[in-house]
mmCIF file of C-alpha atoms in Angstrom:
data_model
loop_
_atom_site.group_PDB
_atom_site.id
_atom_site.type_symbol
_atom_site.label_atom_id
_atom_site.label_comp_id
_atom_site.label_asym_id
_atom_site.label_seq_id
_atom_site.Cartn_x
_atom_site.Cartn_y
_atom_site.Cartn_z
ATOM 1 C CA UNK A 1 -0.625 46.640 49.037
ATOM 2 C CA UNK A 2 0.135 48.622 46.121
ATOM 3 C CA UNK A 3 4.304 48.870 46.118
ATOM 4 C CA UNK A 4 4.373 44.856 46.828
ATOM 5 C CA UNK A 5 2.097 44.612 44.254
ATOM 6 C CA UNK A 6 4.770 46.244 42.190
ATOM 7 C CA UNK A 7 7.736 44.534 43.981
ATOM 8 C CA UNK A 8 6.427 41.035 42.764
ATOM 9 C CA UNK A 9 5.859 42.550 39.536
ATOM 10 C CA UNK A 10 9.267 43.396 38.944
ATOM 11 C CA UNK A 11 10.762 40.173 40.314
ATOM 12 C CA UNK A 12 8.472 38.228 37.667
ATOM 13 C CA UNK A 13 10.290 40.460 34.951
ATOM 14 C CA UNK A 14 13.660 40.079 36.660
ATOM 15 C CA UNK A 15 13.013 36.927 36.405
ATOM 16 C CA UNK A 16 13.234 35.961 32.714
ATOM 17 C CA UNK A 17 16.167 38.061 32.979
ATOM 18 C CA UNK A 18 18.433 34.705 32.942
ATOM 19 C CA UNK A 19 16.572 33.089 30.273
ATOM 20 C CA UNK A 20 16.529 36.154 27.966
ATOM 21 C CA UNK A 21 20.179 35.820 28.235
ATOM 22 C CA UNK A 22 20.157 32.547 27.105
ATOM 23 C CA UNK A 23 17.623 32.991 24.206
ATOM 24 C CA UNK A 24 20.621 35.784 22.950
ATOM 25 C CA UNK A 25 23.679 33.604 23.695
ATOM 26 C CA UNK A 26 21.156 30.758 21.500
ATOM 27 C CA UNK A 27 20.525 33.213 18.965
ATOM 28 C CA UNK A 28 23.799 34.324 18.372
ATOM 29 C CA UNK A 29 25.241 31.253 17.820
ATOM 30 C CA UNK A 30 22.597 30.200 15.658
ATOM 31 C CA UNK A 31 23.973 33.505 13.228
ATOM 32 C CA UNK A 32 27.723 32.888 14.243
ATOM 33 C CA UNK A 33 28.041 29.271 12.982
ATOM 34 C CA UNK A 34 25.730 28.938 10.146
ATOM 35 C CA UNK A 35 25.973 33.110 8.526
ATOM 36 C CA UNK A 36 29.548 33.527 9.133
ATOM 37 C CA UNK A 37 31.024 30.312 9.246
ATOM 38 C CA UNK A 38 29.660 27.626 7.066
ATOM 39 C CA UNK A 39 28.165 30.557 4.481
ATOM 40 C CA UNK A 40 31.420 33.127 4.609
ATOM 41 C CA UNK A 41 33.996 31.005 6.101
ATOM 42 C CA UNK A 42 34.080 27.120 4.589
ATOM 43 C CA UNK A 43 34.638 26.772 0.939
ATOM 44 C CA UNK A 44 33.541 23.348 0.451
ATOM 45 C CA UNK A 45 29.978 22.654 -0.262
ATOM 46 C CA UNK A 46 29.747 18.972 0.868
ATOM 47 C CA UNK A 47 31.423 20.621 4.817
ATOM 48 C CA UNK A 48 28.592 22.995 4.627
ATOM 49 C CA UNK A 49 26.156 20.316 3.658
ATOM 50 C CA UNK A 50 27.330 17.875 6.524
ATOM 51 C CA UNK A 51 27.959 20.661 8.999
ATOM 52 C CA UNK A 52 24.418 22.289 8.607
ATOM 53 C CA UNK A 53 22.306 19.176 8.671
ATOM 54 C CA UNK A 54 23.561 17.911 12.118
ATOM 55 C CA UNK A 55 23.663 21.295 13.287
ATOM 56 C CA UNK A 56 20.264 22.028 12.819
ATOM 57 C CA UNK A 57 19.446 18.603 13.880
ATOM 58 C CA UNK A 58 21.138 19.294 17.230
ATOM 59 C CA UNK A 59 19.794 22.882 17.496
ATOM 60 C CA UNK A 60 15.995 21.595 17.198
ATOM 61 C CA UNK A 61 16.138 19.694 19.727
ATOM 62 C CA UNK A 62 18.037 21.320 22.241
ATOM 63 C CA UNK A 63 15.435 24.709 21.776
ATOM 64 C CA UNK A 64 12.642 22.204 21.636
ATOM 65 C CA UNK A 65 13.579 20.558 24.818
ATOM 66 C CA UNK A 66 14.660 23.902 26.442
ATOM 67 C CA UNK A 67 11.362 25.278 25.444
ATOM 68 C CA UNK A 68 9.396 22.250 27.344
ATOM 69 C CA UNK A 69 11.021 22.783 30.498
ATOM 70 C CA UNK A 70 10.551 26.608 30.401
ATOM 71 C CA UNK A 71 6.573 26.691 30.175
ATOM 72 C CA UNK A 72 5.528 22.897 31.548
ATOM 73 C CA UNK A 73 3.586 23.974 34.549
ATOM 74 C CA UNK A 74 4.895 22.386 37.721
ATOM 75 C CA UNK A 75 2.521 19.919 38.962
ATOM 76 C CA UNK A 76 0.657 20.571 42.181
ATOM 77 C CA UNK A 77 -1.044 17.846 44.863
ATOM 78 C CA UNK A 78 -3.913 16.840 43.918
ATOM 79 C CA UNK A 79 -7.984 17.890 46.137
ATOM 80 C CA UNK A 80 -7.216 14.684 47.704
ATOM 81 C CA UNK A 81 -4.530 16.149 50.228
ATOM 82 C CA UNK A 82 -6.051 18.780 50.783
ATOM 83 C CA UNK A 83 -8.037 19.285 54.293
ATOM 84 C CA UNK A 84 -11.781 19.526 54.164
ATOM 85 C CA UNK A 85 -13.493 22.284 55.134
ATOM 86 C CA UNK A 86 -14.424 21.450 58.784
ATOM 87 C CA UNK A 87 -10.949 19.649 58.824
ATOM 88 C CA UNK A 88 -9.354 23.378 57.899
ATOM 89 C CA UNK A 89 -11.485 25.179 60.372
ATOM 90 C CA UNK A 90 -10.879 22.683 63.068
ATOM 91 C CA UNK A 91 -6.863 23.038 62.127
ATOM 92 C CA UNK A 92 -7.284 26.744 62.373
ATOM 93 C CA UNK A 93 -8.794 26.517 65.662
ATOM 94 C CA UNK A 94 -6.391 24.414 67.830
ATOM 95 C CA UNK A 95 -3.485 26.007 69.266
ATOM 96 C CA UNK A 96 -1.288 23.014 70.370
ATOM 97 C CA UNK A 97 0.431 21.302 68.085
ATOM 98 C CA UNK A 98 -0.540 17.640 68.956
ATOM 99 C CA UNK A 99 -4.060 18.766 68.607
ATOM 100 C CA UNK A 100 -2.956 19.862 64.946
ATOM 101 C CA UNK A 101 -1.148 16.871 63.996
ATOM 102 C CA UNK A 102 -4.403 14.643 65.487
ATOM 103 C CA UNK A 103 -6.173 16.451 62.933
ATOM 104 C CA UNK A 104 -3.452 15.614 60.216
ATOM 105 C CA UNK A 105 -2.927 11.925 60.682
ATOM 106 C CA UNK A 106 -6.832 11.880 60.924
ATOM 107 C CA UNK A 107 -6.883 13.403 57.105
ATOM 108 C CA UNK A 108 -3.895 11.463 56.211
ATOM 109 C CA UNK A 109 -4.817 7.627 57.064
ATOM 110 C CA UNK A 110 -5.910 7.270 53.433
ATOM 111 C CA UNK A 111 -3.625 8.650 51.846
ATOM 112 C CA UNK A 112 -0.810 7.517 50.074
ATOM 113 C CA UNK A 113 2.032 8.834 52.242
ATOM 114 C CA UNK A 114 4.969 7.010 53.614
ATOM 115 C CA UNK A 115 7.676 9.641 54.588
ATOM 116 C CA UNK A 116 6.868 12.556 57.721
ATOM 117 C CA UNK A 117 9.195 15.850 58.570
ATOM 118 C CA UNK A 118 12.631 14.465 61.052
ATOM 119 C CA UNK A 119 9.944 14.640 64.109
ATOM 120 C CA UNK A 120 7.753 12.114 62.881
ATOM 121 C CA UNK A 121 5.158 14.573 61.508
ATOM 122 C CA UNK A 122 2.874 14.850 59.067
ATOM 123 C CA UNK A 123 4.299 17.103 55.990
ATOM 124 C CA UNK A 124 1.514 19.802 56.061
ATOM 125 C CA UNK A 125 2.116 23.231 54.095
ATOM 126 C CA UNK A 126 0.392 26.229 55.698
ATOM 127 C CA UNK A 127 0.730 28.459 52.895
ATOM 128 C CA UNK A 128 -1.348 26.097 50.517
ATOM 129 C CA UNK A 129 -2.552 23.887 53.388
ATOM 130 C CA UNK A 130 -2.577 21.005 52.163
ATOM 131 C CA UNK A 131 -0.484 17.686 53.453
ATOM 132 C CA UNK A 132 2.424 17.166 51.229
ATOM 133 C CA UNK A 133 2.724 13.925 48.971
ATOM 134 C CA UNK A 134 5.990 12.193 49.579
ATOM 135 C CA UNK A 135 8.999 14.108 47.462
ATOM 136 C CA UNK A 136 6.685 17.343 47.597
ATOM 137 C CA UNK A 137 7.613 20.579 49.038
ATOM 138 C CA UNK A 138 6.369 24.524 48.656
ATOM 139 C CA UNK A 139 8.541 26.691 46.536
ATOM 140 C CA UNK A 140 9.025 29.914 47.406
ATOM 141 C CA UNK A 141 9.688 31.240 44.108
ATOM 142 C CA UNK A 142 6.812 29.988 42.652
ATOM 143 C CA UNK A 143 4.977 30.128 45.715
ATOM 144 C CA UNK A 144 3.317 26.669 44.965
ATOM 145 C CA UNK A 145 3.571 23.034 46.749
ATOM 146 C CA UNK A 146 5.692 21.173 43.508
ATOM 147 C CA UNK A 147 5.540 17.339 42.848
ATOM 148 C CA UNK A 148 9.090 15.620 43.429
ATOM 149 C CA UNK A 149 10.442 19.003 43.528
ATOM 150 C CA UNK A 150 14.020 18.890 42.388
ATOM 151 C CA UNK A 151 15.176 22.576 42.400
ATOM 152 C CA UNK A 152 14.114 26.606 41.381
ATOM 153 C CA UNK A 153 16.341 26.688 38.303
ATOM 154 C CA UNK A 154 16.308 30.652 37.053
ATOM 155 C CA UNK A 155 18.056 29.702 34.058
ATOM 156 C CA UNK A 156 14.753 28.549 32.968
ATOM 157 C CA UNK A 157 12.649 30.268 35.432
ATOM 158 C CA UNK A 158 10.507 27.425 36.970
ATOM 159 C CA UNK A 159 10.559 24.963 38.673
ATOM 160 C CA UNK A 160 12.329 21.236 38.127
ATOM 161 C CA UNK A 161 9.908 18.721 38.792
ATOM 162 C CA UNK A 162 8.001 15.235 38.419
ATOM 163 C CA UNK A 163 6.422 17.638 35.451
ATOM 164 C CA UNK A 164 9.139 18.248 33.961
ATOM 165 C CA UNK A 165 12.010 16.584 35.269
ATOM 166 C CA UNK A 166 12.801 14.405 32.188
ATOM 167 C CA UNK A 167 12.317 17.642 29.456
ATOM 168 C CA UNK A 168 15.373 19.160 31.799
ATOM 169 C CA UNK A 169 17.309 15.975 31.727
ATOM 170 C CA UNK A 170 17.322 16.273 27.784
ATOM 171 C CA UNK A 171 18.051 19.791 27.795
ATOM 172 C CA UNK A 172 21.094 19.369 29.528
ATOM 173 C CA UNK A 173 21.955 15.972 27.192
ATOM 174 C CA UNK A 174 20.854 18.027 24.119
ATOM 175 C CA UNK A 175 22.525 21.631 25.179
ATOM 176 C CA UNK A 176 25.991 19.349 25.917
ATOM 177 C CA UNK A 177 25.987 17.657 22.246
ATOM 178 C CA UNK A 178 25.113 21.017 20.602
ATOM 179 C CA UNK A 179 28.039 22.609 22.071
ATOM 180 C CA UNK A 180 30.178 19.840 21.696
ATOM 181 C CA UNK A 181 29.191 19.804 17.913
ATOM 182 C CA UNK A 182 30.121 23.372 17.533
ATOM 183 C CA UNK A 183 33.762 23.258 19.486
ATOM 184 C CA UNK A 184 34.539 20.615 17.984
ATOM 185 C CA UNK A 185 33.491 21.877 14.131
ATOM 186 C CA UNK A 186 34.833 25.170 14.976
ATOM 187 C CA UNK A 187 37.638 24.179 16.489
ATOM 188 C CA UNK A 188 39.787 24.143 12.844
ATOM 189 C CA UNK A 189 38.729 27.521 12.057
ATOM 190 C CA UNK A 190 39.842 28.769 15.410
ATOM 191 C CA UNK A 191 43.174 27.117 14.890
ATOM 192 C CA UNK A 192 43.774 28.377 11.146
ATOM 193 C CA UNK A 193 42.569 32.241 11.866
ATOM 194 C CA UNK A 194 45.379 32.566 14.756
ATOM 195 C CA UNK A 195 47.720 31.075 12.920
ATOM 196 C CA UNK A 196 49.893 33.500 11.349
ATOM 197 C CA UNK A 197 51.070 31.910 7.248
ATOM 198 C CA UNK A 198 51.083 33.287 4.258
ATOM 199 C CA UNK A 199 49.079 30.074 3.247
ATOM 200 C CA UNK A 200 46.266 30.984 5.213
ATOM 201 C CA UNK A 201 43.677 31.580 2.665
ATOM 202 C CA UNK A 202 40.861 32.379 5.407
ATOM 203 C CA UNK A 203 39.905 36.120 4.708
ATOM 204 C CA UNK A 204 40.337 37.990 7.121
ATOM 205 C CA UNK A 205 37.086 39.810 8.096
ATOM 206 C CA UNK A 206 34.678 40.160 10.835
ATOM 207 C CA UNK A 207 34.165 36.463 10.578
ATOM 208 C CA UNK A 208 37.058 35.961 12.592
ATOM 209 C CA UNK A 209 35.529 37.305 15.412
ATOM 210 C CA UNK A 210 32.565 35.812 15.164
ATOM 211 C CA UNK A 211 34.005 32.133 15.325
ATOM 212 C CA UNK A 212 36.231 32.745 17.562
ATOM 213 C CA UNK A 213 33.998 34.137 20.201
ATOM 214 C CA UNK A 214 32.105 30.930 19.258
ATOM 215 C CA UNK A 215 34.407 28.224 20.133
ATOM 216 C CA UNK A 216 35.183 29.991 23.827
ATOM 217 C CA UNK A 217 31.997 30.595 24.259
ATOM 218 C CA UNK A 218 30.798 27.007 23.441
ATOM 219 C CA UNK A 219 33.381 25.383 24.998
ATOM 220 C CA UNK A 220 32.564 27.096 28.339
ATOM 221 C CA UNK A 221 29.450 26.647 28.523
ATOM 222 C CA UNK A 222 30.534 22.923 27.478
ATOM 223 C CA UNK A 223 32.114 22.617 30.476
ATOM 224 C CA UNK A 224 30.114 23.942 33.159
ATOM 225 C CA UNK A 225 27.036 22.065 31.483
ATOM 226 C CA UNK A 226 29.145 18.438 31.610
ATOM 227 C CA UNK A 227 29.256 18.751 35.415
ATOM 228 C CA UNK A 228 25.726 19.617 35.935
ATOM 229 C CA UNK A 229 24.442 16.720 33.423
ATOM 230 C CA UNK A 230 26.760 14.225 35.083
ATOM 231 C CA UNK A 231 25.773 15.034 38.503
ATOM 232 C CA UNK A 232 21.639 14.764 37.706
ATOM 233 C CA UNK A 233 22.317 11.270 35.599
ATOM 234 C CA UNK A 234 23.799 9.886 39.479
ATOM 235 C CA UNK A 235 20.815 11.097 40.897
ATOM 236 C CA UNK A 236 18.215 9.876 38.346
ATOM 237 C CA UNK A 237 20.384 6.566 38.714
ATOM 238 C CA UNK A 238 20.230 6.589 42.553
ATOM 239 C CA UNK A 239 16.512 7.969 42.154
ATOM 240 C CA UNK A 240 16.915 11.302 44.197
ATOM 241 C CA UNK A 241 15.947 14.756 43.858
ATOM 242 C CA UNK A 242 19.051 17.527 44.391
ATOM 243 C CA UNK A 243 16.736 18.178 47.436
ATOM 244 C CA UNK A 244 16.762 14.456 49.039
ATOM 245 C CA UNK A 245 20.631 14.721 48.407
ATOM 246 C CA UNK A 246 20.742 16.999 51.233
ATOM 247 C CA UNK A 247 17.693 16.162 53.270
ATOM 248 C CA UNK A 248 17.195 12.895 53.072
ATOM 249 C CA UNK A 249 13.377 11.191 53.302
ATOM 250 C CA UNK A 250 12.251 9.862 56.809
ATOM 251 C CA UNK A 251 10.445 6.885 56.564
ATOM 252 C CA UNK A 252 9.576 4.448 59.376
ATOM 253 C CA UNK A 253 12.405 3.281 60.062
ATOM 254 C CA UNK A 254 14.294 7.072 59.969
ATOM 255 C CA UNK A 255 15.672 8.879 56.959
ATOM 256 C CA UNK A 256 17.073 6.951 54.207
ATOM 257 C CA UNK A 257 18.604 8.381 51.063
ATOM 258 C CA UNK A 258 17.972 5.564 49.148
ATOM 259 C CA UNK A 259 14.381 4.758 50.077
ATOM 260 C CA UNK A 260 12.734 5.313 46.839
ATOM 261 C CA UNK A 261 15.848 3.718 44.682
ATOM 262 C CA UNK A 262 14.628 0.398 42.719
ATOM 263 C CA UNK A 263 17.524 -0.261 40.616
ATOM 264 C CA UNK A 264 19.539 1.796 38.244
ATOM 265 C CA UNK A 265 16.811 0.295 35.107
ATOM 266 C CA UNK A 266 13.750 0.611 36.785
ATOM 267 C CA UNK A 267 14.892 4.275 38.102
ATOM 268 C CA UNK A 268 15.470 5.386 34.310
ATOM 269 C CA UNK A 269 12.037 4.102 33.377
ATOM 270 C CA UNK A 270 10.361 5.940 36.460
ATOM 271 C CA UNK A 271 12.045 9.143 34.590
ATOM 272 C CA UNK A 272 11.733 8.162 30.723
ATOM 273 C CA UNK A 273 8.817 5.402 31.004
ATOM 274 C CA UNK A 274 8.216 2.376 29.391
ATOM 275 C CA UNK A 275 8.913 2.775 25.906
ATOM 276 C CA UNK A 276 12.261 3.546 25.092
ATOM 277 C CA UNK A 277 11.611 5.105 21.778
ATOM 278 C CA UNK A 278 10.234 7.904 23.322
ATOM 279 C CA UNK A 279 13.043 8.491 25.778
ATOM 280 C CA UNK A 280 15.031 10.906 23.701
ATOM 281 C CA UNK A 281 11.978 13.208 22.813
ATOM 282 C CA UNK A 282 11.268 16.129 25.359
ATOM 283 C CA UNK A 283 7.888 14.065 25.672
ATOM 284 C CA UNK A 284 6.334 13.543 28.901
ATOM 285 C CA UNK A 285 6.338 9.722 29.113
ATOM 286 C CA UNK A 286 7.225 9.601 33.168
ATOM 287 C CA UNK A 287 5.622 7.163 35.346
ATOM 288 C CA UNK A 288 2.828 7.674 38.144
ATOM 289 C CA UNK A 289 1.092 10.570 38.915
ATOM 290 C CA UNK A 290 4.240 12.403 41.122
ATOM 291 C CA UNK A 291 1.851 11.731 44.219
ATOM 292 C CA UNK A 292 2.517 8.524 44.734
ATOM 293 C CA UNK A 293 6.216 6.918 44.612
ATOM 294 C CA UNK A 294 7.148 2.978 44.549
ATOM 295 C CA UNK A 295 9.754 2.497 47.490
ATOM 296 C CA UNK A 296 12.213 -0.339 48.681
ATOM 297 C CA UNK A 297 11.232 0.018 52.048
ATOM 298 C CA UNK A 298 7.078 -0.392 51.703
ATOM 299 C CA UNK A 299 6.174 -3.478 49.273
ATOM 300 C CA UNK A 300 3.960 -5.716 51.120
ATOM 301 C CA UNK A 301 0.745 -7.205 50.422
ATOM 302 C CA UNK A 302 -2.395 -6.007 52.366
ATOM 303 C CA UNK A 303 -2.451 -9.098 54.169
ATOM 304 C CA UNK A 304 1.012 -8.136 55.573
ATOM 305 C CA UNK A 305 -0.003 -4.937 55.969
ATOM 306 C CA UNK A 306 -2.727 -6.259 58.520
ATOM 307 C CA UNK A 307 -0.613 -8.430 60.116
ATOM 308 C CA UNK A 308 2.242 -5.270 60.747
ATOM 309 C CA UNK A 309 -0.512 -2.553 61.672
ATOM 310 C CA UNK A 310 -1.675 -5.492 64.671
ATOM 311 C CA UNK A 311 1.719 -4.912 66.360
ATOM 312 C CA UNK A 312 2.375 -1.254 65.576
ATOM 313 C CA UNK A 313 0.976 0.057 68.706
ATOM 314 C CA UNK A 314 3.451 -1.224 70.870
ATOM 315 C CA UNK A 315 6.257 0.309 69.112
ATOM 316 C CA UNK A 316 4.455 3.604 68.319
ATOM 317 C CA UNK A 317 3.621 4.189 72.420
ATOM 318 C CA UNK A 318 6.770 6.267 72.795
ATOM 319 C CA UNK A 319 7.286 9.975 72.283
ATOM 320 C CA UNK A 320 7.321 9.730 68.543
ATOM 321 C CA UNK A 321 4.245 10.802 66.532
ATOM 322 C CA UNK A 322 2.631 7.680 64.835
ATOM 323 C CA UNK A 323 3.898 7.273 61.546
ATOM 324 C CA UNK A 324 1.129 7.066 58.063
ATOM 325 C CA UNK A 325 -0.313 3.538 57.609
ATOM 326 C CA UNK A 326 1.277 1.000 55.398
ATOM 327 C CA UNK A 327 -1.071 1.200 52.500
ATOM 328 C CA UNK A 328 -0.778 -1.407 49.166
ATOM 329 C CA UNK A 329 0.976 -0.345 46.535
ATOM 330 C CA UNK A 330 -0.921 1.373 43.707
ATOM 331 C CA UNK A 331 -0.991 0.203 39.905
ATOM 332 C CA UNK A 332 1.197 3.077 38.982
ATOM 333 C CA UNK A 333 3.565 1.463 41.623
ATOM 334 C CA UNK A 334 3.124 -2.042 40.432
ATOM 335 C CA UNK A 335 4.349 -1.511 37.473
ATOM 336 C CA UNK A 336 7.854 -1.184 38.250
ATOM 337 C CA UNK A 337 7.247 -3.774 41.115
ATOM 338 C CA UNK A 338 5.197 -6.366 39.818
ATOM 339 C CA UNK A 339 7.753 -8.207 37.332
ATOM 340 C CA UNK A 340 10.727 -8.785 40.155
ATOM 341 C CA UNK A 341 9.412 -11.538 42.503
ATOM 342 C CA UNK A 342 13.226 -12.199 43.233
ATOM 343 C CA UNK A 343 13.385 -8.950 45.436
ATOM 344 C CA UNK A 344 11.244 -9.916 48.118
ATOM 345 C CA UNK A 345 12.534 -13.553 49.650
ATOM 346 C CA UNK A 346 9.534 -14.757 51.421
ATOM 347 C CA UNK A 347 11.194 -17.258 54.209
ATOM 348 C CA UNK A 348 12.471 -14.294 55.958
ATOM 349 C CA UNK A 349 9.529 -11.671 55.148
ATOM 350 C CA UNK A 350 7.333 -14.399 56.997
ATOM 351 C CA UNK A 351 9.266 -14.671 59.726
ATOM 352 C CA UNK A 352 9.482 -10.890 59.888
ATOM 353 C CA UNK A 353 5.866 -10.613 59.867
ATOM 354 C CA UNK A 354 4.704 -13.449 62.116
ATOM 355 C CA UNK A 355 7.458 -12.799 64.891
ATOM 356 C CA UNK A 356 5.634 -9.224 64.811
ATOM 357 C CA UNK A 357 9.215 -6.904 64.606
ATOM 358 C CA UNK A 358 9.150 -4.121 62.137
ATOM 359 C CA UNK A 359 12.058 -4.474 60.123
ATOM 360 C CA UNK A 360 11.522 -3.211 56.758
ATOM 361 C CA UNK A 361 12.201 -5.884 54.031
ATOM 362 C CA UNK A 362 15.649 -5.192 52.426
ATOM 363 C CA UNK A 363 15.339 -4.948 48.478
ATOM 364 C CA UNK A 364 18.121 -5.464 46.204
ATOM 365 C CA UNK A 365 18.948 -2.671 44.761
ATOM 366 C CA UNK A 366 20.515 -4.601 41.553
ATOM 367 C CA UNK A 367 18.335 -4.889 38.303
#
């Protein structure tokens, strides 16, 4: 017990390794641009002026919103899905796996879960036993079940969640303009201290180095940052986690990447919320409680609901395991729902629902 006591120890230190690094780079450049190049380098008071105010301005928020997704806690399933304690024991007990998933769907019939595993199962973690919400899924880093999990990101050495998804959304945004700012302010400097004049009246002292390790650097890390922001604003648009990119959810009808996708809008307010003043603070404003998810695929009314669950044992006879009941949406849900009657056509949802077939009602997917 004792040396993987240690061995975990050391991977937790290891593990602020990256962001250390980062905190230096940050640090640096703080000293680079405003010490050696708007006190020793630029002559004119009104460029300093200009320079440091937006610099600053930039800065602040990009270690503010860098900070937030560093130390927000990922958020964990609630008591609710997890098994009771004659449930657990029971679980424990059986050896065949139909007996365990009997035990699952038993625990799971109230709960608000439409997506199972590719073999029609119930999502159940053993390591923190509990059934997964839909978009959860156990982290081995942080050795915790995480809340629309996106990724294990060591550059900030937790993990990218419903928690926290939106304070690493503006860290990219913020990180991008702050080294934009910098290339792009630096960028004369650069120019003037390689060029070789007799009118260059830049002195020539340790300065130099300074900014001109600070434009490569910052227009590197420009770079690689640009891809990484681009890709995540697709998938907040498209309203995916980097993990349902690859795996896509399995709902009733099989796996669909696009299952939880309402519309580009009402996908930026699941992220960013309501109010849209608050969208460019590293605030948590993010809708629902990351148990829960609205979803294209389940929107009907619980009269519908009644109506579909009548005929669902003669399609759920086979060899599949019985998918989660159809359960009404929840007021979290609603509230990106509610206000687009146009989505749902009702000529052909009745027909649907009365000819007893379960086809899933199409949504539009434009806003």
């Amino acid at each position: 017990m004792a040396p993987s006591h240690v061995l975990k120890c050391c991977q937790r230190v290891l593990a602020w390794v990256p962001v250390v690094f980062i905190a230096l780079v940050v640090a640096w450049s703080y000293y680079a641009y405003v010490v050696e190049l708007c006190v020793f380098t630029i002559s004119s008071t009104a460029e300093k002026v200009v320079y440091l105010v937006i610099f600053h301005l930039s800065f602040v928020m990009f270690v503010w919103s860098y900070g937030k997704t560093i130390f927000t806690s990922p958020a964990s399933p609630s008591n609710e899905f997890c098994l009771s304690k004659a449930d657990k024991e029971q679980y424990e007990k059986e050896e065949r796996p139909e007996s365990q998933q009997e035990i699952l769907r038993r625990a799971a019939k109230d709960l608000p879960i439409y997506t199972t595993t590719a073999s029609r199962a119930i999502r159940y973690c053993d390591r923190c036993q509990l059934i997964k919400p839909d978009r959860c899924h156990h982290c081995s880093a942080c050795d915790i079940c995480v809340l629309k999990m996106d990724h294990h990101c060591p550059w900030v050495n937790n993990c990218v969640g419903f928690s926290n998804y939106k304070f690493f959304l503006l860290f990219l945004m913020y990180s991008l303009l702050y080294c934009l700012f910098v290339a792009a302010t630096v960028l004369q400097y650069f120019i003037k201290f390689w060029t070789v004049s007799s009118k260059n009246e830049l002195p020539d002292t340790h300065a130099k180095f300074h900014v001109l390790f600070l434009f490569f650097v910052a227009a590197m890390f420009f770079i690689s940052i640009l891809s990484l922001f681009s890709y995540h604003c697709w998938l907040v648009g498209k309203n995916r986690s980097t993990i349902e990119t690859f795996r896509a959810p399995t709902f009733r009808n099989g796996p669909d990447k696009n299952g939880f996708s309402l519309g580009c809008s009402k996908n930026l307010r699941e992220v960013f919320g309501d109010e849209k003043k608050y969208w460019l603070l590293p605030i948590f404003t993010s809708l629902g409680d990351g148990c829960n998810f609205p979803t294209r695929l389940v929107i009907m009314d619980p009269e519908q609901v009644t109506v579909s669950s009548q005929n669902e044992p003669a399609k759920s006879s086979g060899a599949n395991q019985p998918f989660p009941p159809t359960r009404p949406l929840s007021e979290s849900q609603n509230r990106l729902l509610a206000s687009d009657s146009q989505w749902v056509e009702s000529g052909p949802e009745d027909e649907n629902v009365k000819s007893g077939t379960k086809k899933h009602i199409i949504v539009s997917l434009e806003s």
